[in-house]
Amino acid sequence: MATPNPSFTTAVRAFDDAAIAEAARLIGEGQCAAIPTETVYGLAADATNGEAVARIYEAKGRPSFNPLIVHVPTIDAAQQIATFDEAAEKLAAAFWPGPLTLVLPRRADCPIAGLATAGLDTIAIRVPAHPAMQALLKASDKPLAAPSANASGRISPTRAEHVLATLCGHIPLIVDAGPTSHGLESTIVAAMGGTIRLLRPGPISAEEIERVAGLALSSSETGNIEAPGQLESHYAPEKPLRLNAADALAGEWLIGFGDVVGDATLSGSSDLVEAAATLFERLHQAEASERPRIAVAPIPENGLGAAINDRLRRAAA
Ligand code: TXA
Ligand code: MG
C-alpha cells in the first residue's frame, strides 16, 4: 500500500459537466482523477506525460513493471498510436467502444510515455463505452492511461466508495457515476503478426473473440511478463479465501451462487452475467465483514464463469 500523501484531500463529485471539467483541469495539470468505465473505476492520467503516469504508480503503490492500458475516444485515435493487423481491425470494429483491450505494436511516432507501457514496444489500448470516461477523454483531449483505481494488489473498484477505501488521501478527485455495469476488467487480447492471444479473460468471451477475428487463439503462458496483471497477488482480498464451498465452515463469510445461498450471493438464479457484475462487490463485503475467512460457492467454468473463476483462483492463491 502507498503511504498517505497529506497534500491531497480527496473530493468525490457526482458525474456532471462541472465534475468532468474539474477532472480535465487536473489531468491537464498532470494529476490523476478516478473515473468510472463500464468495467471498473479507472485512475486516469495523461498518457503522454511521464510524470503524470508516475503519479498513478505513486498513488497505487504499484510495481513499476506493470504496463497500463491507454484509453482513447475512437478507433481513429487508436490508429494514431498503434499498428492494427486484419484481426485487430475486426476486433476493434466489433467490440469498440466496449470492454476489450487490444495489445498491439506501438507506432514509431507513438506519443505515449514509455512509463505507461513499462518500456515495452507493444501498447494496451481500449476505447471505453462509459459516458463519464468518454466525456473526460473529449474534455481533456489526451489519451488517458488508467489502471483500476485501487491500491496495488487490492480488489478492483466497482463503486466510488471502493476507490475511496484504498486511495483516499492519495488522489485529488473521484467522479462518481454509481456502480459499474460489468464489474470485471476488460478482456485483453494481443493481436499482432496475424495471431491472437488471450492475455486476460473478461466480459467478452474467448469464443466471441475467435468468432469475430476468424482465428483460433494461440496459447499464452500465464505469469508471462507480457501480462503481469495475471500475477496471482493482483486480485487478492486480505483474508484467506476457500473455493468450491457448499457450506460455510466456522469463521467463514460465504459468497453464494445458485442453490448455495451464502451470506450474500453472486446470483441466486445462477446467472453468470449477474455473478460477474457482483463479484468484486461481494469480495469487498466479505473483506469488510467481522469474519476472518471467506468461502465461495462453486461457479461453473463455461462462458463468463471462466473469467470469474480466474479472478477467484488468483484471490485464493
Ligand atoms: O477494464 C479495464 O481494463 C480497466 C479499466 C480501468 O479500463 N483497467 C485495467 O487496467 O484493468 P490495469 O492496469 O489494472 O490492467 C492492465 C493490464 C495488466 O494485466 C497489464 O499487464 C496488461 O494490461 N498490459 C498492459 N500493457 C500491456 C502490454 N503491452 N502487453 C501485455 N499486457 C499489457
Ligand atoms: Mg488492476
PDB file of N, CA and C and ligand atoms in Angstrom, residues 35-44 56 60 62 65-71 98-104 106 116-126 128 133 144-150 156-157 184-188 190 192 197 199-200 203 224-231 234-235 311, ligand 1:
ATOM      1  N   ILE A  35     -12.196   7.768 -12.396  1.00  0.00           N
ATOM      2  CA  ILE A  35     -13.340   7.948 -13.297  1.00  0.00           C
ATOM      3  C   ILE A  35     -13.916   6.568 -13.626  1.00  0.00           C
ATOM      4  N   PRO A  36     -15.255   6.428 -13.646  1.00  0.00           N
ATOM      5  CA  PRO A  36     -15.791   5.098 -13.959  1.00  0.00           C
ATOM      6  C   PRO A  36     -15.665   4.747 -15.439  1.00  0.00           C
ATOM      7  N   THR A  37     -15.442   3.474 -15.721  1.00  0.00           N
ATOM      8  CA  THR A  37     -15.615   2.931 -17.066  1.00  0.00           C
ATOM      9  C   THR A  37     -16.704   1.863 -16.933  1.00  0.00           C
ATOM     10  N   GLU A  38     -17.089   1.226 -18.029  1.00  0.00           N
ATOM     11  CA  GLU A  38     -18.130   0.202 -17.952  1.00  0.00           C
ATOM     12  C   GLU A  38     -17.647  -1.069 -17.256  1.00  0.00           C
ATOM     13  N   THR A  39     -16.311  -1.196 -17.042  1.00  0.00           N
ATOM     14  CA  THR A  39     -15.784  -2.394 -16.375  1.00  0.00           C
ATOM     15  C   THR A  39     -15.590  -2.130 -14.885  1.00  0.00           C
ATOM     16  N   VAL A  40     -14.600  -1.302 -14.575  1.00  0.00           N
ATOM     17  CA  VAL A  40     -14.306  -0.920 -13.193  1.00  0.00           C
ATOM     18  C   VAL A  40     -13.928   0.564 -13.212  1.00  0.00           C
ATOM     19  N   TYR A  41     -13.808   1.200 -12.019  1.00  0.00           N
ATOM     20  CA  TYR A  41     -13.315   2.580 -11.962  1.00  0.00           C
ATOM     21  C   TYR A  41     -11.826   2.582 -12.325  1.00  0.00           C
ATOM     22  N   GLY A  42     -11.415   3.563 -13.142  1.00  0.00           N
ATOM     23  CA  GLY A  42     -10.015   3.696 -13.527  1.00  0.00           C
ATOM     24  C   GLY A  42      -9.395   4.907 -12.860  1.00  0.00           C
ATOM     25  N   LEU A  43      -8.063   4.851 -12.682  1.00  0.00           N
ATOM     26  CA  LEU A  43      -7.328   6.008 -12.172  1.00  0.00           C
ATOM     27  C   LEU A  43      -6.590   6.607 -13.365  1.00  0.00           C
ATOM     28  N   ALA A  44      -7.130   7.728 -13.883  1.00  0.00           N
ATOM     29  CA  ALA A  44      -6.699   8.248 -15.178  1.00  0.00           C
ATOM     30  C   ALA A  44      -5.670   9.356 -15.046  1.00  0.00           C
ATOM     31  N   ILE A  56       0.301   7.972 -11.107  1.00  0.00           N
ATOM     32  CA  ILE A  56      -0.606   6.813 -10.986  1.00  0.00           C
ATOM     33  C   ILE A  56       0.065   5.715 -10.166  1.00  0.00           C
ATOM     34  N   LYS A  60      -1.070   4.373  -6.452  1.00  0.00           N
ATOM     35  CA  LYS A  60      -1.468   2.970  -6.286  1.00  0.00           C
ATOM     36  C   LYS A  60      -0.455   2.150  -5.496  1.00  0.00           C
ATOM     37  N   ARG A  62       2.035   0.767  -6.978  1.00  0.00           N
ATOM     38  CA  ARG A  62       2.049  -0.357  -7.912  1.00  0.00           C
ATOM     39  C   ARG A  62       3.461  -0.716  -8.370  1.00  0.00           C
ATOM     40  N   PHE A  65       6.899  -2.455 -13.043  1.00  0.00           N
ATOM     41  CA  PHE A  65       6.960  -3.185 -14.314  1.00  0.00           C
ATOM     42  C   PHE A  65       5.594  -3.428 -14.934  1.00  0.00           C
ATOM     43  N   ASN A  66       4.523  -3.038 -14.255  1.00  0.00           N
ATOM     44  CA  ASN A  66       3.181  -3.266 -14.804  1.00  0.00           C
ATOM     45  C   ASN A  66       2.803  -2.199 -15.818  1.00  0.00           C
ATOM     46  N   PRO A  67       2.724  -2.556 -17.115  1.00  0.00           N
ATOM     47  CA  PRO A  67       2.278  -1.566 -18.095  1.00  0.00           C
ATOM     48  C   PRO A  67       0.790  -1.280 -17.930  1.00  0.00           C
ATOM     49  N   LEU A  68       0.374  -0.092 -18.363  1.00  0.00           N
ATOM     50  CA  LEU A  68      -1.005   0.362 -18.159  1.00  0.00           C
ATOM     51  C   LEU A  68      -1.798   0.313 -19.460  1.00  0.00           C
ATOM     52  N   ILE A  69      -3.127   0.336 -19.335  1.00  0.00           N
ATOM     53  CA  ILE A  69      -3.993   0.424 -20.509  1.00  0.00           C
ATOM     54  C   ILE A  69      -4.183   1.895 -20.864  1.00  0.00           C
ATOM     55  N   VAL A  70      -4.044   2.225 -22.160  1.00  0.00           N
ATOM     56  CA  VAL A  70      -4.261   3.591 -22.632  1.00  0.00           C
ATOM     57  C   VAL A  70      -5.649   3.666 -23.258  1.00  0.00           C
ATOM     58  N   HIS A  71      -6.455   4.633 -22.779  1.00  0.00           N
ATOM     59  CA  HIS A  71      -7.835   4.799 -23.240  1.00  0.00           C
ATOM     60  C   HIS A  71      -7.907   5.948 -24.232  1.00  0.00           C
ATOM     61  N   GLY A  98     -16.136  -0.484 -25.915  1.00  0.00           N
ATOM     62  CA  GLY A  98     -16.554  -1.603 -25.084  1.00  0.00           C
ATOM     63  C   GLY A  98     -15.410  -2.224 -24.308  1.00  0.00           C
ATOM     64  N   PRO A  99     -15.705  -3.339 -23.585  1.00  0.00           N
ATOM     65  CA  PRO A  99     -14.763  -3.893 -22.612  1.00  0.00           C
ATOM     66  C   PRO A  99     -13.703  -4.814 -23.208  1.00  0.00           C
ATOM     67  N   LEU A 100     -13.071  -4.371 -24.300  1.00  0.00           N
ATOM     68  CA  LEU A 100     -11.972  -5.122 -24.921  1.00  0.00           C
ATOM     69  C   LEU A 100     -10.731  -4.245 -24.947  1.00  0.00           C
ATOM     70  N   THR A 101      -9.591  -4.806 -24.499  1.00  0.00           N
ATOM     71  CA  THR A 101      -8.296  -4.136 -24.645  1.00  0.00           C
ATOM     72  C   THR A 101      -7.477  -4.916 -25.655  1.00  0.00           C
ATOM     73  N   LEU A 102      -6.889  -4.204 -26.614  1.00  0.00           N
ATOM     74  CA  LEU A 102      -6.019  -4.835 -27.607  1.00  0.00           C
ATOM     75  C   LEU A 102      -4.572  -4.478 -27.303  1.00  0.00           C
ATOM     76  N   VAL A 103      -3.702  -5.475 -27.264  1.00  0.00           N
ATOM     77  CA  VAL A 103      -2.261  -5.235 -27.151  1.00  0.00           C
ATOM     78  C   VAL A 103      -1.695  -5.322 -28.556  1.00  0.00           C
ATOM     79  N   LEU A 104      -1.118  -4.210 -29.003  1.00  0.00           N
ATOM     80  CA  LEU A 104      -0.704  -4.034 -30.399  1.00  0.00           C
ATOM     81  C   LEU A 104       0.707  -3.450 -30.435  1.00  0.00           C
ATOM     82  N   ARG A 106       3.392  -0.689 -30.837  1.00  0.00           N
ATOM     83  CA  ARG A 106       3.395   0.791 -30.821  1.00  0.00           C
ATOM     84  C   ARG A 106       3.833   1.299 -32.178  1.00  0.00           C
ATOM     85  N   ALA A 116       4.185   4.461 -19.341  1.00  0.00           N
ATOM     86  CA  ALA A 116       2.826   3.914 -19.453  1.00  0.00           C
ATOM     87  C   ALA A 116       2.844   2.501 -20.013  1.00  0.00           C
ATOM     88  N   THR A 117       3.827   2.193 -20.849  1.00  0.00           N
ATOM     89  CA  THR A 117       3.909   0.850 -21.429  1.00  0.00           C
ATOM     90  C   THR A 117       5.053   0.050 -20.794  1.00  0.00           C
ATOM     91  N   ALA A 118       5.607   0.567 -19.694  1.00  0.00           N
ATOM     92  CA  ALA A 118       6.692  -0.113 -18.965  1.00  0.00           C
ATOM     93  C   ALA A 118       7.829  -0.492 -19.911  1.00  0.00           C
ATOM     94  N   GLY A 119       8.083   0.381 -20.862  1.00  0.00           N
ATOM     95  CA  GLY A 119       9.212   0.176 -21.751  1.00  0.00           C
ATOM     96  C   GLY A 119       8.988  -0.848 -22.855  1.00  0.00           C
ATOM     97  N   LEU A 120       7.807  -1.422 -22.961  1.00  0.00           N
ATOM     98  CA  LEU A 120       7.531  -2.426 -23.990  1.00  0.00           C
ATOM     99  C   LEU A 120       7.351  -1.752 -25.349  1.00  0.00           C
ATOM    100  N   ASP A 121       7.540  -2.534 -26.412  1.00  0.00           N
ATOM    101  CA  ASP A 121       7.291  -1.962 -27.746  1.00  0.00           C
ATOM    102  C   ASP A 121       5.871  -2.286 -28.221  1.00  0.00           C
ATOM    103  N   THR A 122       5.092  -2.814 -27.295  1.00  0.00           N
ATOM    104  CA  THR A 122       3.661  -3.007 -27.557  1.00  0.00           C
ATOM    105  C   THR A 122       2.887  -2.074 -26.638  1.00  0.00           C
ATOM    106  N   ILE A 123       1.604  -1.879 -26.954  1.00  0.00           N
ATOM    107  CA  ILE A 123       0.780  -0.997 -26.130  1.00  0.00           C
ATOM    108  C   ILE A 123      -0.620  -1.595 -25.976  1.00  0.00           C
ATOM    109  N   ALA A 124      -1.147  -1.496 -24.765  1.00  0.00           N
ATOM    110  CA  ALA A 124      -2.511  -1.967 -24.491  1.00  0.00           C
ATOM    111  C   ALA A 124      -3.452  -0.774 -24.677  1.00  0.00           C
ATOM    112  N   ILE A 125      -4.428  -0.898 -25.585  1.00  0.00           N
ATOM    113  CA  ILE A 125      -5.334   0.221 -25.900  1.00  0.00           C
ATOM    114  C   ILE A 125      -6.779  -0.216 -25.775  1.00  0.00           C
ATOM    115  N   ARG A 126      -7.616   0.736 -25.339  1.00  0.00           N
ATOM    116  CA  ARG A 126      -9.044   0.449 -25.228  1.00  0.00           C
ATOM    117  C   ARG A 126      -9.847   1.707 -25.542  1.00  0.00           C
ATOM    118  N   PRO A 128     -13.235   2.972 -24.395  1.00  0.00           N
ATOM    119  CA  PRO A 128     -14.277   2.635 -23.427  1.00  0.00           C
ATOM    120  C   PRO A 128     -15.639   3.181 -23.823  1.00  0.00           C
ATOM    121  N   MET A 133     -16.181   8.350 -18.824  1.00  0.00           N
ATOM    122  CA  MET A 133     -14.830   8.241 -19.368  1.00  0.00           C
ATOM    123  C   MET A 133     -14.766   8.860 -20.767  1.00  0.00           C
ATOM    124  N   LEU A 144      -5.666   8.649 -22.212  1.00  0.00           N
ATOM    125  CA  LEU A 144      -5.583   8.526 -20.751  1.00  0.00           C
ATOM    126  C   LEU A 144      -5.134   7.131 -20.341  1.00  0.00           C
ATOM    127  N   ALA A 145      -3.982   7.084 -19.645  1.00  0.00           N
ATOM    128  CA  ALA A 145      -3.569   5.827 -19.026  1.00  0.00           C
ATOM    129  C   ALA A 145      -4.444   5.634 -17.804  1.00  0.00           C
ATOM    130  N   ALA A 146      -5.007   4.445 -17.641  1.00  0.00           N
ATOM    131  CA  ALA A 146      -5.884   4.225 -16.488  1.00  0.00           C
ATOM    132  C   ALA A 146      -5.908   2.771 -16.068  1.00  0.00           C
ATOM    133  N   PRO A 147      -5.159   2.448 -15.009  1.00  0.00           N
ATOM    134  CA  PRO A 147      -5.339   1.129 -14.389  1.00  0.00           C
ATOM    135  C   PRO A 147      -6.560   1.196 -13.477  1.00  0.00           C
ATOM    136  N   SER A 148      -6.952   0.064 -12.926  1.00  0.00           N
ATOM    137  CA  SER A 148      -8.060   0.072 -11.979  1.00  0.00           C
ATOM    138  C   SER A 148      -7.701   0.982 -10.797  1.00  0.00           C
ATOM    139  N   ALA A 149      -8.704   1.717 -10.284  1.00  0.00           N
ATOM    140  CA  ALA A 149      -8.460   2.750  -9.267  1.00  0.00           C
ATOM    141  C   ALA A 149      -8.480   2.170  -7.862  1.00  0.00           C
ATOM    142  N   ASN A 150      -7.505   1.286  -7.597  1.00  0.00           N
ATOM    143  CA  ASN A 150      -7.351   0.684  -6.277  1.00  0.00           C
ATOM    144  C   ASN A 150      -5.871   0.659  -5.947  1.00  0.00           C
ATOM    145  N   SER A 156     -10.389  -4.765  -7.310  1.00  0.00           N
ATOM    146  CA  SER A 156     -10.757  -3.711  -8.249  1.00  0.00           C
ATOM    147  C   SER A 156     -12.074  -3.042  -7.850  1.00  0.00           C
ATOM    148  N   PRO A 157     -12.153  -1.708  -8.047  1.00  0.00           N
ATOM    149  CA  PRO A 157     -13.292  -0.936  -7.559  1.00  0.00           C
ATOM    150  C   PRO A 157     -14.449  -0.874  -8.550  1.00  0.00           C
ATOM    151  N   LEU A 184     -16.056  -6.277 -13.967  1.00  0.00           N
ATOM    152  CA  LEU A 184     -14.942  -7.188 -14.241  1.00  0.00           C
ATOM    153  C   LEU A 184     -14.077  -6.452 -15.261  1.00  0.00           C
ATOM    154  N   GLU A 185     -12.739  -6.483 -15.105  1.00  0.00           N
ATOM    155  CA  GLU A 185     -11.870  -5.768 -16.039  1.00  0.00           C
ATOM    156  C   GLU A 185     -12.008  -6.310 -17.454  1.00  0.00           C
ATOM    157  N   SER A 186     -11.637  -5.445 -18.415  1.00  0.00           N
ATOM    158  CA  SER A 186     -11.759  -5.770 -19.837  1.00  0.00           C
ATOM    159  C   SER A 186     -10.995  -7.042 -20.217  1.00  0.00           C
ATOM    160  N   THR A 187     -11.508  -7.732 -21.207  1.00  0.00           N
ATOM    161  CA  THR A 187     -10.803  -8.843 -21.847  1.00  0.00           C
ATOM    162  C   THR A 187      -9.574  -8.260 -22.557  1.00  0.00           C
ATOM    163  N   ILE A 188      -8.388  -8.890 -22.383  1.00  0.00           N
ATOM    164  CA  ILE A 188      -7.192  -8.398 -23.080  1.00  0.00           C
ATOM    165  C   ILE A 188      -6.745  -9.424 -24.120  1.00  0.00           C
ATOM    166  N   ALA A 190      -3.887  -9.898 -27.285  1.00  0.00           N
ATOM    167  CA  ALA A 190      -2.745  -9.434 -28.086  1.00  0.00           C
ATOM    168  C   ALA A 190      -3.021  -9.838 -29.526  1.00  0.00           C
ATOM    169  N   MET A 192      -1.241  -9.396 -33.150  1.00  0.00           N
ATOM    170  CA  MET A 192      -0.146  -8.901 -34.000  1.00  0.00           C
ATOM    171  C   MET A 192       0.433 -10.042 -34.821  1.00  0.00           C
ATOM    172  N   ARG A 197      -3.772 -13.779 -29.103  1.00  0.00           N
ATOM    173  CA  ARG A 197      -3.560 -14.486 -27.830  1.00  0.00           C
ATOM    174  C   ARG A 197      -4.401 -13.825 -26.747  1.00  0.00           C
ATOM    175  N   LEU A 199      -4.734 -12.622 -23.206  1.00  0.00           N
ATOM    176  CA  LEU A 199      -3.836 -12.316 -22.087  1.00  0.00           C
ATOM    177  C   LEU A 199      -4.591 -12.207 -20.760  1.00  0.00           C
ATOM    178  N   ARG A 200      -5.878 -11.861 -20.838  1.00  0.00           N
ATOM    179  CA  ARG A 200      -6.688 -11.800 -19.611  1.00  0.00           C
ATOM    180  C   ARG A 200      -8.138 -12.070 -19.983  1.00  0.00           C
ATOM    181  N   PRO A 203     -15.106  -9.700 -19.774  1.00  0.00           N
ATOM    182  CA  PRO A 203     -16.527  -9.711 -20.171  1.00  0.00           C
ATOM    183  C   PRO A 203     -16.780 -10.257 -21.573  1.00  0.00           C
ATOM    184  N   ASN A 224       3.411 -14.813 -17.674  1.00  0.00           N
ATOM    185  CA  ASN A 224       4.326 -14.196 -18.626  1.00  0.00           C
ATOM    186  C   ASN A 224       4.465 -12.708 -18.321  1.00  0.00           C
ATOM    187  N   ILE A 225       5.668 -12.169 -18.471  1.00  0.00           N
ATOM    188  CA  ILE A 225       5.934 -10.755 -18.194  1.00  0.00           C
ATOM    189  C   ILE A 225       5.037  -9.849 -19.045  1.00  0.00           C
ATOM    190  N   GLU A 226       4.587 -10.364 -20.182  1.00  0.00           N
ATOM    191  CA  GLU A 226       3.712  -9.552 -21.035  1.00  0.00           C
ATOM    192  C   GLU A 226       2.391  -9.195 -20.361  1.00  0.00           C
ATOM    193  N   ALA A 227       1.957 -10.004 -19.430  1.00  0.00           N
ATOM    194  CA  ALA A 227       0.699  -9.715 -18.742  1.00  0.00           C
ATOM    195  C   ALA A 227       0.867  -9.876 -17.235  1.00  0.00           C
ATOM    196  N   PRO A 228       1.676  -8.994 -16.615  1.00  0.00           N
ATOM    197  CA  PRO A 228       1.912  -9.145 -15.178  1.00  0.00           C
ATOM    198  C   PRO A 228       0.641  -8.988 -14.356  1.00  0.00           C
ATOM    199  N   GLY A 229      -0.422  -8.445 -14.963  1.00  0.00           N
ATOM    200  CA  GLY A 229      -1.710  -8.388 -14.272  1.00  0.00           C
ATOM    201  C   GLY A 229      -2.218  -9.778 -13.940  1.00  0.00           C
ATOM    202  N   GLN A 230      -1.625 -10.792 -14.572  1.00  0.00           N
ATOM    203  CA  GLN A 230      -2.019 -12.161 -14.261  1.00  0.00           C
ATOM    204  C   GLN A 230      -1.277 -12.707 -13.037  1.00  0.00           C
ATOM    205  N   LEU A 231      -0.347 -11.903 -12.458  1.00  0.00           N
ATOM    206  CA  LEU A 231       0.314 -12.341 -11.232  1.00  0.00           C
ATOM    207  C   LEU A 231      -0.746 -12.683 -10.186  1.00  0.00           C
ATOM    208  N   HIS A 234      -2.559 -10.168  -7.746  1.00  0.00           N
ATOM    209  CA  HIS A 234      -3.214  -8.971  -8.274  1.00  0.00           C
ATOM    210  C   HIS A 234      -4.632  -8.761  -7.777  1.00  0.00           C
ATOM    211  N   TYR A 235      -5.373  -9.814  -7.612  1.00  0.00           N
ATOM    212  CA  TYR A 235      -6.788  -9.642  -7.258  1.00  0.00           C
ATOM    213  C   TYR A 235      -7.108 -10.059  -5.822  1.00  0.00           C
ATOM    214  N   ARG A 311     -10.436 -14.970 -11.615  1.00  0.00           N
ATOM    215  CA  ARG A 311     -10.282 -13.956 -10.565  1.00  0.00           C
ATOM    216  C   ARG A 311     -10.273 -14.616  -9.184  1.00  0.00           C
TER     217      ARG A 311
HETATM  218  O1  TXA B   1     -11.262  -2.809 -17.587  1.00  0.00           O
HETATM  219  C1  TXA B   1     -10.074  -2.450 -17.577  1.00  0.00           C
HETATM  220  O2  TXA B   1      -9.256  -2.875 -18.390  1.00  0.00           O
HETATM  221  C2  TXA B   1      -9.652  -1.411 -16.526  1.00  0.00           C
HETATM  222  C3  TXA B   1     -10.368  -0.126 -16.835  1.00  0.00           C
HETATM  223  C4  TXA B   1      -9.965   0.996 -15.904  1.00  0.00           C
HETATM  224  O3  TXA B   1     -10.163   0.242 -18.190  1.00  0.00           O
HETATM  225  N1  TXA B   1      -8.222  -1.221 -16.499  1.00  0.00           N
HETATM  226  C5  TXA B   1      -7.371  -2.161 -16.031  1.00  0.00           C
HETATM  227  O4  TXA B   1      -6.059  -1.751 -16.044  1.00  0.00           O
HETATM  228  O5  TXA B   1      -7.723  -3.256 -15.639  1.00  0.00           O
HETATM  229  P1  TXA B   1      -4.912  -2.483 -15.200  1.00  0.00           P
HETATM  230  O6  TXA B   1      -3.720  -1.585 -15.253  1.00  0.00           O
HETATM  231  O7  TXA B   1      -5.412  -2.845 -13.849  1.00  0.00           O
HETATM  232  O8  TXA B   1      -4.588  -3.743 -16.052  1.00  0.00           O
HETATM  233  C6  TXA B   1      -3.792  -3.623 -17.208  1.00  0.00           C
HETATM  234  C7  TXA B   1      -3.429  -4.971 -17.730  1.00  0.00           C
HETATM  235  C8  TXA B   1      -2.358  -5.635 -16.912  1.00  0.00           C
HETATM  236  O9  TXA B   1      -2.641  -7.020 -16.809  1.00  0.00           O
HETATM  237  C9  TXA B   1      -1.134  -5.389 -17.767  1.00  0.00           C
HETATM  238  O10 TXA B   1      -0.134  -6.303 -17.544  1.00  0.00           O
HETATM  239  C10 TXA B   1      -1.726  -5.518 -19.161  1.00  0.00           C
HETATM  240  O11 TXA B   1      -2.932  -4.828 -19.053  1.00  0.00           O
HETATM  241  N2  TXA B   1      -0.920  -4.843 -20.166  1.00  0.00           N
HETATM  242  C11 TXA B   1      -0.749  -3.524 -20.329  1.00  0.00           C
HETATM  243  N3  TXA B   1       0.090  -3.272 -21.334  1.00  0.00           N
HETATM  244  C12 TXA B   1       0.472  -4.467 -21.822  1.00  0.00           C
HETATM  245  C13 TXA B   1       1.322  -4.877 -22.872  1.00  0.00           C
HETATM  246  N4  TXA B   1       1.961  -4.006 -23.617  1.00  0.00           N
HETATM  247  N5  TXA B   1       1.458  -6.200 -23.095  1.00  0.00           N
HETATM  248  C14 TXA B   1       0.794  -7.091 -22.335  1.00  0.00           C
HETATM  249  N6  TXA B   1      -0.028  -6.779 -21.329  1.00  0.00           N
HETATM  250  C15 TXA B   1      -0.182  -5.480 -21.069  1.00  0.00           C
END
